[in-house]
Coordinates of C-alpha atoms in Angstrom, one line a residue:
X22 CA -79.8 19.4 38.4
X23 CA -78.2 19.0 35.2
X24 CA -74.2 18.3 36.5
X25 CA -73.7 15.0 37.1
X26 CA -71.6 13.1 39.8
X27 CA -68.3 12.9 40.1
X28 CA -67.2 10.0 42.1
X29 CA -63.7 8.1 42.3
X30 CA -64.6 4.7 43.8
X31 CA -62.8 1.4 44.2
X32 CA -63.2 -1.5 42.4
X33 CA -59.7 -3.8 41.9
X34 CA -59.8 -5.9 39.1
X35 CA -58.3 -9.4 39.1
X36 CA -56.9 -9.2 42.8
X37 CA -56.5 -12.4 43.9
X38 CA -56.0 -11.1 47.6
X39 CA -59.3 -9.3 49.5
X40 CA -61.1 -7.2 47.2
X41 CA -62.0 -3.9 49.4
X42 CA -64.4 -3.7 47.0
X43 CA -66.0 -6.7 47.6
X44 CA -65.9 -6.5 51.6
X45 CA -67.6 -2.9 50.7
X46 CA -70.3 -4.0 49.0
X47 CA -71.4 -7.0 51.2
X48 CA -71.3 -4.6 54.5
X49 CA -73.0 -2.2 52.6
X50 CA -75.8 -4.5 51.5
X51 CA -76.3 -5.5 55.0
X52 CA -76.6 -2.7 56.2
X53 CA -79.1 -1.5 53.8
X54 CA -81.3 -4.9 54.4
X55 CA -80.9 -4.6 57.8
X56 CA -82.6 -1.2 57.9
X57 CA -85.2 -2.0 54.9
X58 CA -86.4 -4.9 57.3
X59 CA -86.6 -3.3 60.4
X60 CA -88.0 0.6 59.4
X61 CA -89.8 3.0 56.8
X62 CA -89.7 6.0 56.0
X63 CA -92.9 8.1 55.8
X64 CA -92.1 11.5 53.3
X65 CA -94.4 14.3 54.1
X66 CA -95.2 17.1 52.0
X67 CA -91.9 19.7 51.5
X68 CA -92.6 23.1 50.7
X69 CA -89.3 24.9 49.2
X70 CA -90.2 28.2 51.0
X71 CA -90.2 26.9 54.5
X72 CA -87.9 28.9 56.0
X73 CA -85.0 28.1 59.1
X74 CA -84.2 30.0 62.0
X75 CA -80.7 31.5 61.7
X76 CA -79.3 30.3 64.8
X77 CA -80.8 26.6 63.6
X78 CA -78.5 27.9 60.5
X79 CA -75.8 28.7 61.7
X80 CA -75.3 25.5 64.1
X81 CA -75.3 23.7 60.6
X82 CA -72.7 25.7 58.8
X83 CA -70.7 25.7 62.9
X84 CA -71.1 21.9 62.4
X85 CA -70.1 21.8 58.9
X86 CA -66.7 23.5 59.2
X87 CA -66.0 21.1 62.2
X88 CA -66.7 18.3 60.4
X89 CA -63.9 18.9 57.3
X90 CA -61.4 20.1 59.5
X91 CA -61.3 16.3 61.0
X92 CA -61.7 14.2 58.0
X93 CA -61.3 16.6 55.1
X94 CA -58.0 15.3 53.8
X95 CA -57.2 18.3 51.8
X96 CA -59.3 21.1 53.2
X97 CA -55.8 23.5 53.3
X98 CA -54.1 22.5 49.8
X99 CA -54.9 24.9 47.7
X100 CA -56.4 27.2 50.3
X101 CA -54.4 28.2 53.3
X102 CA -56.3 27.7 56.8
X103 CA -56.6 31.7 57.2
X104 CA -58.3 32.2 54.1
X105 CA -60.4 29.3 54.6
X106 CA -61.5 30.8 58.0
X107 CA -61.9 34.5 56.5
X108 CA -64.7 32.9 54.1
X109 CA -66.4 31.1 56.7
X110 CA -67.0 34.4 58.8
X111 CA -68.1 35.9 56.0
X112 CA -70.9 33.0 55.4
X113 CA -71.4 32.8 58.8
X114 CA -71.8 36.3 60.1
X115 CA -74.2 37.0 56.1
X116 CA -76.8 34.5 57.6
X117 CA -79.2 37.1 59.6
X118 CA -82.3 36.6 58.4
X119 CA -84.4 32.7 58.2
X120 CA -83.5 31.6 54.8
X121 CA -84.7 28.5 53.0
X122 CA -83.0 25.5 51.9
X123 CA -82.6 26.5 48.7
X124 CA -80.7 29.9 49.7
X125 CA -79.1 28.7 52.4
X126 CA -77.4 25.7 50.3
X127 CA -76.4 28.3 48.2
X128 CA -73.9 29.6 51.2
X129 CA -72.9 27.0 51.8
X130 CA -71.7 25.8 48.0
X131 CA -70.1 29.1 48.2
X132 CA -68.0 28.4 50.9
X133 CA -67.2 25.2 50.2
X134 CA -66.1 26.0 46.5
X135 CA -63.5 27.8 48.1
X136 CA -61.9 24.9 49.5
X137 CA -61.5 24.4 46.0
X138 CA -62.0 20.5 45.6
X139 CA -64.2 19.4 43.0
X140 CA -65.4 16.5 44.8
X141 CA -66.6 18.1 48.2
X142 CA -69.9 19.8 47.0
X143 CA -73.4 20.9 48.2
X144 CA -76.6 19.4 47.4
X145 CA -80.2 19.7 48.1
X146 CA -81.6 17.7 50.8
X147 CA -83.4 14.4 49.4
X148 CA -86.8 15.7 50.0
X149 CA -85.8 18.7 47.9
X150 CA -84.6 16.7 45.2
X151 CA -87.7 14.9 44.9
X152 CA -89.5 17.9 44.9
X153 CA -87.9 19.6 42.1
X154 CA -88.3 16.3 39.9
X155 CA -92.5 16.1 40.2
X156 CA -92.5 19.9 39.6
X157 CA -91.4 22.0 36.5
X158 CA -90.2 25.6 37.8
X159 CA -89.9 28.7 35.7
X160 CA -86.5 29.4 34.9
X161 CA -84.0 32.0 32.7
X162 CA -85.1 30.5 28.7
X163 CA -81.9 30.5 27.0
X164 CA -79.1 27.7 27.1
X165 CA -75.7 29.4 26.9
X166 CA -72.2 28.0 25.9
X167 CA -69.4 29.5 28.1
X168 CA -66.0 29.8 27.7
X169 CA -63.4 32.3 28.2
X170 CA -65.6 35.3 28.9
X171 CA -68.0 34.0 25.4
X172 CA -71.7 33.5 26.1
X173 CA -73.2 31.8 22.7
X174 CA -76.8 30.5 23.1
X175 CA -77.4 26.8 22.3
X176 CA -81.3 26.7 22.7
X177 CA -84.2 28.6 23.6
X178 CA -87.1 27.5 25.7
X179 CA -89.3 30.4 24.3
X180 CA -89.2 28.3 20.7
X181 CA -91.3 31.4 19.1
X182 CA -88.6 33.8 19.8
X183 CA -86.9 35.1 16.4
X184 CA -84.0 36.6 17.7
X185 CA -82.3 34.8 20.4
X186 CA -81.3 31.4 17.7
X187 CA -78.6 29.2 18.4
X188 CA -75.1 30.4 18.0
X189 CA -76.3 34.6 19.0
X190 CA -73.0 35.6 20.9
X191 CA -74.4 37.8 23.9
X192 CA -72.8 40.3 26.1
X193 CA -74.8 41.1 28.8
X194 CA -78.2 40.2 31.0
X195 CA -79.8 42.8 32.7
X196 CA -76.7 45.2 32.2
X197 CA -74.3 42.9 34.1
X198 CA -70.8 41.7 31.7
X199 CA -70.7 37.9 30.9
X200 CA -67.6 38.4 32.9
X201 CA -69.4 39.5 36.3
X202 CA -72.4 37.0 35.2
X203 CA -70.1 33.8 34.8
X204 CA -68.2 34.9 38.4
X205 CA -71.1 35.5 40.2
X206 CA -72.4 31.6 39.0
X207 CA -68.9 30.2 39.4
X208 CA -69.1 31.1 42.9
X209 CA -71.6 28.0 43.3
X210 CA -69.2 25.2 41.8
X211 CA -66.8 23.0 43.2
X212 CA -63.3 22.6 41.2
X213 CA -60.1 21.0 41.6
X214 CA -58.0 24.0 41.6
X215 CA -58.0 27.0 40.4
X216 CA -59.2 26.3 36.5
X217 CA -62.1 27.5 35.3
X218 CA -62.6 24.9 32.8
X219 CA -65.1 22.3 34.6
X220 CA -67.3 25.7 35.8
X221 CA -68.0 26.8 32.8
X222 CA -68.8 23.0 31.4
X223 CA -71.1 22.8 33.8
X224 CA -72.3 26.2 33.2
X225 CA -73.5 25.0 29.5
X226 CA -74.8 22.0 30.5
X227 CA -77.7 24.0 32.5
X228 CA -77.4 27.7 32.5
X229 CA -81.0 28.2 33.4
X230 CA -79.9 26.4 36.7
X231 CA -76.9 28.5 37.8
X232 CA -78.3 31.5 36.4
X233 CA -81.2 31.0 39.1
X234 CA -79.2 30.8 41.6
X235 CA -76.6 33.7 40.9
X236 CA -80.0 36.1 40.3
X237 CA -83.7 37.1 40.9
X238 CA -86.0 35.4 38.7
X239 CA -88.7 38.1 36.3
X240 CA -91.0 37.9 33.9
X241 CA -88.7 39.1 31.4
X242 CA -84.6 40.2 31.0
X243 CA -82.8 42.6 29.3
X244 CA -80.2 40.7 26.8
X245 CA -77.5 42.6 25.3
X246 CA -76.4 40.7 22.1
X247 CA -74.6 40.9 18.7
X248 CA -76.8 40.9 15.7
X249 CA -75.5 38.9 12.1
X250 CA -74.2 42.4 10.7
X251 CA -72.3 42.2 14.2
X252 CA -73.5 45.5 15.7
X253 CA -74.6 45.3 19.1
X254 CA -78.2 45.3 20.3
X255 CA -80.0 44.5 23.1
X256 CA -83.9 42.9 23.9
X257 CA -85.9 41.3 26.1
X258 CA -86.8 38.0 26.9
X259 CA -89.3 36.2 28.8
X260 CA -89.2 34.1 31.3
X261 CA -90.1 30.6 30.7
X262 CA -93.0 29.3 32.2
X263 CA -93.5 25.4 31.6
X264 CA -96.9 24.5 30.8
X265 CA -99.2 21.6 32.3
X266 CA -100.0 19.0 29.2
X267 CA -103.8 18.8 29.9
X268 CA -104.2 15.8 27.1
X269 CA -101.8 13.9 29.5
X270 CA -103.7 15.2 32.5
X271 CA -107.1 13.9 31.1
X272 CA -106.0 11.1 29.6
X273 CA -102.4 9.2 31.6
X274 CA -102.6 6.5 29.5
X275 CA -101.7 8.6 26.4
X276 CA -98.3 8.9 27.8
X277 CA -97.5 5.2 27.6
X278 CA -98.2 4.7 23.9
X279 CA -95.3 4.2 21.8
X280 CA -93.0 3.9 25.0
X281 CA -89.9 1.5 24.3
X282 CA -89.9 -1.6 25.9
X283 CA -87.9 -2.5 29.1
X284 CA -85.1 -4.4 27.5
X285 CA -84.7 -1.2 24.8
X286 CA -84.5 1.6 27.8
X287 CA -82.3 -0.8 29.1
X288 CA -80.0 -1.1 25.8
X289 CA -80.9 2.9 25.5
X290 CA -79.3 3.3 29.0
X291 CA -76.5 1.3 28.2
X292 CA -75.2 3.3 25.2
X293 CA -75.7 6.2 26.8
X294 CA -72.8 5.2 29.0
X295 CA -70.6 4.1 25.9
X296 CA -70.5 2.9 22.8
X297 CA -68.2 2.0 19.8
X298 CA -68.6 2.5 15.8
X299 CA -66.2 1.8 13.3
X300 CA -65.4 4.2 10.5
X301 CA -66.8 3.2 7.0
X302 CA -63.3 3.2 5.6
X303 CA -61.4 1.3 8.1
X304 CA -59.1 3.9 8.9
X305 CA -60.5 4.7 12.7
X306 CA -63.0 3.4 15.4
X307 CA -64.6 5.8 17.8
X308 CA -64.8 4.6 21.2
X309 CA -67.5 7.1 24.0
X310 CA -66.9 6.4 27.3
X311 CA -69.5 8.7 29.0
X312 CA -68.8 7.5 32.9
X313 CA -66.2 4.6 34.9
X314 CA -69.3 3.8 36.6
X315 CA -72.0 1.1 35.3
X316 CA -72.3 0.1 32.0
X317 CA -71.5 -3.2 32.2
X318 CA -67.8 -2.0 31.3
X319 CA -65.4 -4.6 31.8
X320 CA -66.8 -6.9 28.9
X321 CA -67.5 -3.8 26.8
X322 CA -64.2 -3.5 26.7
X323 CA -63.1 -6.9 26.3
X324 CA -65.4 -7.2 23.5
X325 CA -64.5 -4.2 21.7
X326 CA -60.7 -4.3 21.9
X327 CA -61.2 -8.5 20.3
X328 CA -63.0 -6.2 18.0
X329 CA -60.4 -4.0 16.7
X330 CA -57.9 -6.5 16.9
X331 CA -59.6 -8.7 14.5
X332 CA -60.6 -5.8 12.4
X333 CA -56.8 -4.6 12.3
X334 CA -58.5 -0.7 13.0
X335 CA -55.6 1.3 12.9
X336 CA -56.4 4.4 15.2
X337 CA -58.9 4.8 18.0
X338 CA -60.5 7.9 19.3
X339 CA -61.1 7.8 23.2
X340 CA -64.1 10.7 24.1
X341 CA -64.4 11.5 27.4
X342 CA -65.3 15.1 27.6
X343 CA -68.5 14.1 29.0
X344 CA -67.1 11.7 31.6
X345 CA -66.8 12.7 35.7
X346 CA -65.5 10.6 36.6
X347 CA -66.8 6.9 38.4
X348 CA -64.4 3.6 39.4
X349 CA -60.7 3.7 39.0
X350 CA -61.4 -0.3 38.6
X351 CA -62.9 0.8 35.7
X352 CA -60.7 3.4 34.4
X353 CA -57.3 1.3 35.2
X354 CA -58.9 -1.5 32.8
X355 CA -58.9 0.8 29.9
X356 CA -55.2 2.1 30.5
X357 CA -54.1 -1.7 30.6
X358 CA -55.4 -1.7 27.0
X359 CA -53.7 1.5 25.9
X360 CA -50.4 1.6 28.1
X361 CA -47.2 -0.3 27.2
X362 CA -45.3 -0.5 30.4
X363 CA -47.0 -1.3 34.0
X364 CA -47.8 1.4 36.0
X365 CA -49.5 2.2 39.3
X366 CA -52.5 4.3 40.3
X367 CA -50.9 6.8 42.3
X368 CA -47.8 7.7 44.8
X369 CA -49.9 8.5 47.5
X370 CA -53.1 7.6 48.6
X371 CA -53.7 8.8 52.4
X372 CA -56.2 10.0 54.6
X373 CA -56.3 12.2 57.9
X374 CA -58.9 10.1 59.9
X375 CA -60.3 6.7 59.2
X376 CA -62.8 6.6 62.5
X377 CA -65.1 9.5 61.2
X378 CA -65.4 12.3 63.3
X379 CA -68.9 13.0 64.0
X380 CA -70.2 10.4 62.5
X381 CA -73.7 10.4 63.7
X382 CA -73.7 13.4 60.3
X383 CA -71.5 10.9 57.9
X384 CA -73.6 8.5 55.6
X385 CA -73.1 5.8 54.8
X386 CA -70.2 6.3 58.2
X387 CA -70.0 2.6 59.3
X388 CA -69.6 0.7 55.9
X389 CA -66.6 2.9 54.7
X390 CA -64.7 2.9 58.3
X391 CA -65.2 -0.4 58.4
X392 CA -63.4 -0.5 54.8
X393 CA -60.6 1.6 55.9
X394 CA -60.0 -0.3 58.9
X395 CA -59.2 -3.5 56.5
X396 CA -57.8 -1.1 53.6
X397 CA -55.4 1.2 55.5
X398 CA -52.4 1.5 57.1
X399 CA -50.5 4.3 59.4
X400 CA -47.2 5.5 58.2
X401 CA -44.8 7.6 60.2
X402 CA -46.3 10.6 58.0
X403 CA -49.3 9.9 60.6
X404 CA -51.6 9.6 57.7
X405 CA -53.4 6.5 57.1
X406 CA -52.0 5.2 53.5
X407 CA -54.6 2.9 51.3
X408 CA -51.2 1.0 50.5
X409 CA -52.9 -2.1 47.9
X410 CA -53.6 1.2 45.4
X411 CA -49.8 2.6 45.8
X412 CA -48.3 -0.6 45.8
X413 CA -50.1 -2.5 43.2
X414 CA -48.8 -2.4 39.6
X415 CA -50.9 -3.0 36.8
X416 CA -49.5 -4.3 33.9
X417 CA -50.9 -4.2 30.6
X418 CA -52.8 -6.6 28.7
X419 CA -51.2 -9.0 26.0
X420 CA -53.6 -10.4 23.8
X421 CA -56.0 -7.6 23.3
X422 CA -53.3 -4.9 23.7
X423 CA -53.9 -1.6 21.0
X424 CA -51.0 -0.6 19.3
X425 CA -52.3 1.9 17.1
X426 CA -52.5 5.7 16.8
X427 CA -55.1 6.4 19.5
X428 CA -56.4 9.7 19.8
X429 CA -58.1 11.1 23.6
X430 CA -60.9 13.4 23.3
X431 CA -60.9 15.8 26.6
X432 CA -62.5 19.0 28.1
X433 CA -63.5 20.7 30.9
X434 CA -66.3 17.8 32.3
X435 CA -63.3 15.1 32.2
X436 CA -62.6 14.9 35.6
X437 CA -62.0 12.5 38.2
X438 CA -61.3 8.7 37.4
X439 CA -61.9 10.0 33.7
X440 CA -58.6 12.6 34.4
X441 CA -56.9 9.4 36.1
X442 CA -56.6 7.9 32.4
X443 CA -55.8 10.8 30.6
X444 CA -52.5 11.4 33.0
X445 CA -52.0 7.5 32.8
X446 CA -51.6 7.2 28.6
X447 CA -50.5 10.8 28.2
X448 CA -47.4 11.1 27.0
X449 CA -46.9 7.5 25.1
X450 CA -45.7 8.0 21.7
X451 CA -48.9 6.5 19.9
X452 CA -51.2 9.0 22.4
X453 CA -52.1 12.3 21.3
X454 CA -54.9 14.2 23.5
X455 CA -56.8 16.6 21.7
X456 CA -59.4 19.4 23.4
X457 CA -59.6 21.6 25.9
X458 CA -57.8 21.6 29.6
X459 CA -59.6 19.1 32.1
X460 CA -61.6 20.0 35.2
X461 CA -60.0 16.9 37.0
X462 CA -56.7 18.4 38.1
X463 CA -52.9 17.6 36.7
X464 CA -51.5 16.6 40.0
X465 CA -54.2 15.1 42.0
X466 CA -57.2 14.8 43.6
X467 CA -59.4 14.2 46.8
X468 CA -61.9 11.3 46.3
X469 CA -61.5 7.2 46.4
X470 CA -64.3 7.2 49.3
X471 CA -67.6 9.7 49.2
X472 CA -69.6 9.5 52.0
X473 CA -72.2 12.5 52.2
X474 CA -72.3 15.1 55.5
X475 CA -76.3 15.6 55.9
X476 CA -76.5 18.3 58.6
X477 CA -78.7 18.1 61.4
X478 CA -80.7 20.9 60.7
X479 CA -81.4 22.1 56.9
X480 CA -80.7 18.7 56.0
X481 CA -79.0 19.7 52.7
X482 CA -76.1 17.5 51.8
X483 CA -72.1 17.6 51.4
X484 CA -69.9 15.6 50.0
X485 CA -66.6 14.5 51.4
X486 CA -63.8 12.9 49.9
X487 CA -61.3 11.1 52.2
X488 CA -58.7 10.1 50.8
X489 CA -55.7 12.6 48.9
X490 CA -54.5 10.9 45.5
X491 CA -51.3 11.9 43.9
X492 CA -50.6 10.1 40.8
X493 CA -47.4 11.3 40.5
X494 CA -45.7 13.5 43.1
X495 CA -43.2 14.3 41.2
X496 CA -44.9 17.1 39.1
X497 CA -45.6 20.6 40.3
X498 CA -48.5 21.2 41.9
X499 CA -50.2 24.3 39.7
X500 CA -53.5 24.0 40.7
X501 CA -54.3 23.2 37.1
X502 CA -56.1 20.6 35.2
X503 CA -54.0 18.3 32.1
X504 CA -53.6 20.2 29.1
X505 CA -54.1 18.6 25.8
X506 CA -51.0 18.1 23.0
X507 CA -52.8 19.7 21.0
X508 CA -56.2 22.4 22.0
X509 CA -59.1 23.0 20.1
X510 CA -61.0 25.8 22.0
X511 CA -64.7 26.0 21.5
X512 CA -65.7 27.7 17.6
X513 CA -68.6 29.8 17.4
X514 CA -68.9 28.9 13.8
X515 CA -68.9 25.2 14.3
X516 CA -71.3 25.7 17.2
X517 CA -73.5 27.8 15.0
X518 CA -73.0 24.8 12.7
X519 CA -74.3 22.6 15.0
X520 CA -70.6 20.3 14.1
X521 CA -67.9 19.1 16.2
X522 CA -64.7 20.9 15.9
X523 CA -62.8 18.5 17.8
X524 CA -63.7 15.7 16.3
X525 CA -63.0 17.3 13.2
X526 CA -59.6 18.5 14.2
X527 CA -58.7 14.5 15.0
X528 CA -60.0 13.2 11.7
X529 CA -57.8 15.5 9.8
X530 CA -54.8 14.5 12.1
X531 CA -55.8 10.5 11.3
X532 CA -56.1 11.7 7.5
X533 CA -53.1 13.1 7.4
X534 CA -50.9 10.2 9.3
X535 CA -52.5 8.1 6.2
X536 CA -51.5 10.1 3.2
X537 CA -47.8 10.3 4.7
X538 CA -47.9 6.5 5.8
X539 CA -49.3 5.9 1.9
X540 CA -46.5 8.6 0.6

């Protein structure tokens, strides 16, 4: 599955009292040795079309329900308790038939999207997951771009196919409106909220995917589209069946010629995470931050901000419109080089339940109560208050502190501990964020600890979030992710160009600045 994981963990830099952190990580390592040494795991073969009983079903989704209203701490914000219980009837009382994993996971995302909390989302069981990695399925060939109600294709699997070429705006699948089709796939991904931004982020990242799961799989589909004259037509296309490389089959050694070495997929790896290039001219440096999690980041950034310093770059560009999300640790390291005046991670940072109801369903369930038992504290709101993150103030650093124009890249996949920063240097004078409106939401979040609910049954996964963050509670609470100074929408002409609009847009704004600076 293509959309990657959003996660808000903790990781507090330069505390010289406990590190929650720290006590995490060496219970959790325990743990983990503890049940390496003393068991194994023997993985039979899965077969996707097994099918469940509904009552064994419907125990699971009972179960499910239970479980969030006792440690979900925002199951009702954005989604009052009646509504919440009209959708789970509806799941409940549509499972009456067996079903397989596959189809009944797809239930329950639908119910649980209604809570609408982007990070409390279904998943495949783990022997599911490893089954779709060793085998290629057919799947819907085109990649699609959404946004708004615009369907653009990106790539086609069929690679003979003439007509359907990157950048062909389409208007309908099988007679069904892009409108109904992006609706009917929405329905199967979690969002702070109510924008639509992250969905349909996700949505281009892996249409095939979400396609398969809205609608029946064929050997071929009716596509309505608009030809280059821009009259509308409609053909077919076919579905995409991957083939078996026999030269690999005969010969597996073929495979490993040419492969990089391990300390290049390791530097690969690395800059896939982020990286940092400087502008030819000296007037910018453009710094991708693809994830707060891994990546070695806390010297990356050290070493790059000694970097523009002793350069004397001017402006900095920030992309993170394909970061999730990952360790406020992390992301608070980067605001202390971009912010001037100390600030704090958030007003609030509280749970509803810190023993884990149900635990015996909750993993990993001991390592994080045992966390919150140190980390915690009850206040006379009778919510338990991780009070080191809404106490502590950060201040900025001194040496390595950037002064310059710095320019933040967002859209709809910057969510999370990625959304944290954005609301953090938004609104300094030398900050201008550029893009589209981010999936993470403007007034806060559910996240900090992610344990996953693996029910009894179907075994199919759910994550839950337990502690509510409210950077600042002062703000009104719109349901609606951080909206950019200035918005570049997606451009079917620079997608057809195969050229960034946004960075574009942000190049012309540095060029600018110049000339009048020069003037």
């Amino acid at each position: 599955m293509r959309r990657k994981k959003s996660l808000i963990h903790i990781q507090l830099p330069g505390s010289k009292k406990y590190s929650p952190h720290l006590y995490f990580s060496i219970v959790v390592c325990c743990i983990l040795c503890f049940i390496a040494g003393c068991s194994s795991v023997k993985q039979s073969a899965y077969n996707p079309g097994q099918k469940l009983a509904p009552e064994k079903l419907k125990e699971d989704f009972t179960l499910l329900k239970k479980i969030l209203e006792a440690n979900h701490p925002s199951l009702y914000w954005y989604t009052p308790k009646d509504s919440i219980d009209a959708y789970f009837s509806e799941s409940l009382n549509s499972i009456n038939d067996s079903l397989t994993e596959l189809q009944f996971k797809n239930k329950v995302a639908w119910f649980v999207s209604k809570i609408r909390c982007g990070h409390t989302s279904a998943r495949p069981s783990k022997a599911f997951s490893q089954y779709a990695a060793a085998h290629r399925v057919s799947q819907f060939p085109l990649f699609i771009k959404a946004w708004g109600d615009t369907l653009a294709v990106l790539a086609n699997l069929n690679r003979a196919d003439s007509i359907f070429k990157r950048g062909t705006l389409i208007t309908s699948i099988d007679g069904i409106s892009n409108r109904v089709l992006l609706d009917s796939m929405f329905g199967f991904i979690s969002t702070d909220g109510y924008g639509d931004n992250f969905k349909n982020q996700v949505i281009s990242f892996n249409f095939p995917l979400y396609y398969g799961f809205a609608f029946p799989m064929k050997d071929s589909f009716a596509v309505g589209y608009v030809d280059s004259s821009g009259m509308p037509q409609a053909s077919f296309v076919k579905l995409y069946r991957p083939r078996v490389d026999s030269a690999q089959q005969k010969n597996p050694v073929a495979k490993n010629i040419n492969q990089p070495s391990r300390k290049d997929r390791d530097e690969i790896k690395l800059h896939s995470k982020r990286s940092i290039v400087y502008d030819s001219t000296g007037s910018f440096a453009y710094m991708r931050v693809n994830t707060f999690t891994g990546g070695k980041l806390r010297n990356f950034f050290k070493e790059s901000f000694e970097e523009l310093q002793n350069r004397k770059t001017p402006n900095l560009i920030i992309d993170l419109r394909e970061n999730s999300g990952g360790s406020i640790g992390a992301s608070e390291i980067l605001v202390r080089y971009i912010k001037k005046k100390p600030f704090r991670v958030a007003d609030t940072v509280a749970a509803v339940n810190r023993s884990f109801t149900y635990a015996k369903y909750i993993h990993p369930s001991l390592p994080y109560r045992i966390l919150m038992r140190i980390s915690s504290r009850k206040k006379t709101d009778g919510k338990f208050h991780f009070t080191q993150l809404e106490n502590r103030l950060y201040k900025p650093y001194c040496n390595t502190h950037f002064d310059g124009g710095v320019y933040v890249l967002q859209g709809g996949y910057t969510f999370s501990a990625a959304a944290l920063f954005v609301l953090n240097v938004k609104g300094q004078q030398n900050v201008t964020v550029v893009g589209e409106e981010t999936g993470g939401g403007n007034y806060g979040t559910s996240a900090v600890h992610l344990p996953v609910i693996q029910l009894p049954n179907s075994k199919i996964q759910i994550s839950l979030p337990m502690y509510r963050i409210v950077p600042d509670s002062t703000k009104t609470k719109n349901g609606r992710g951080i909206v950019p100074d200035i918005e570049v929408a997606p451009s079917l002409e620079y997608l057809r160009r195969g050229e960034d609009h946004k960075m574009t847009v942000v190049k012309e704004l540095i060029s600018t600045k110049q000339k009048h600076k020069n003037f």
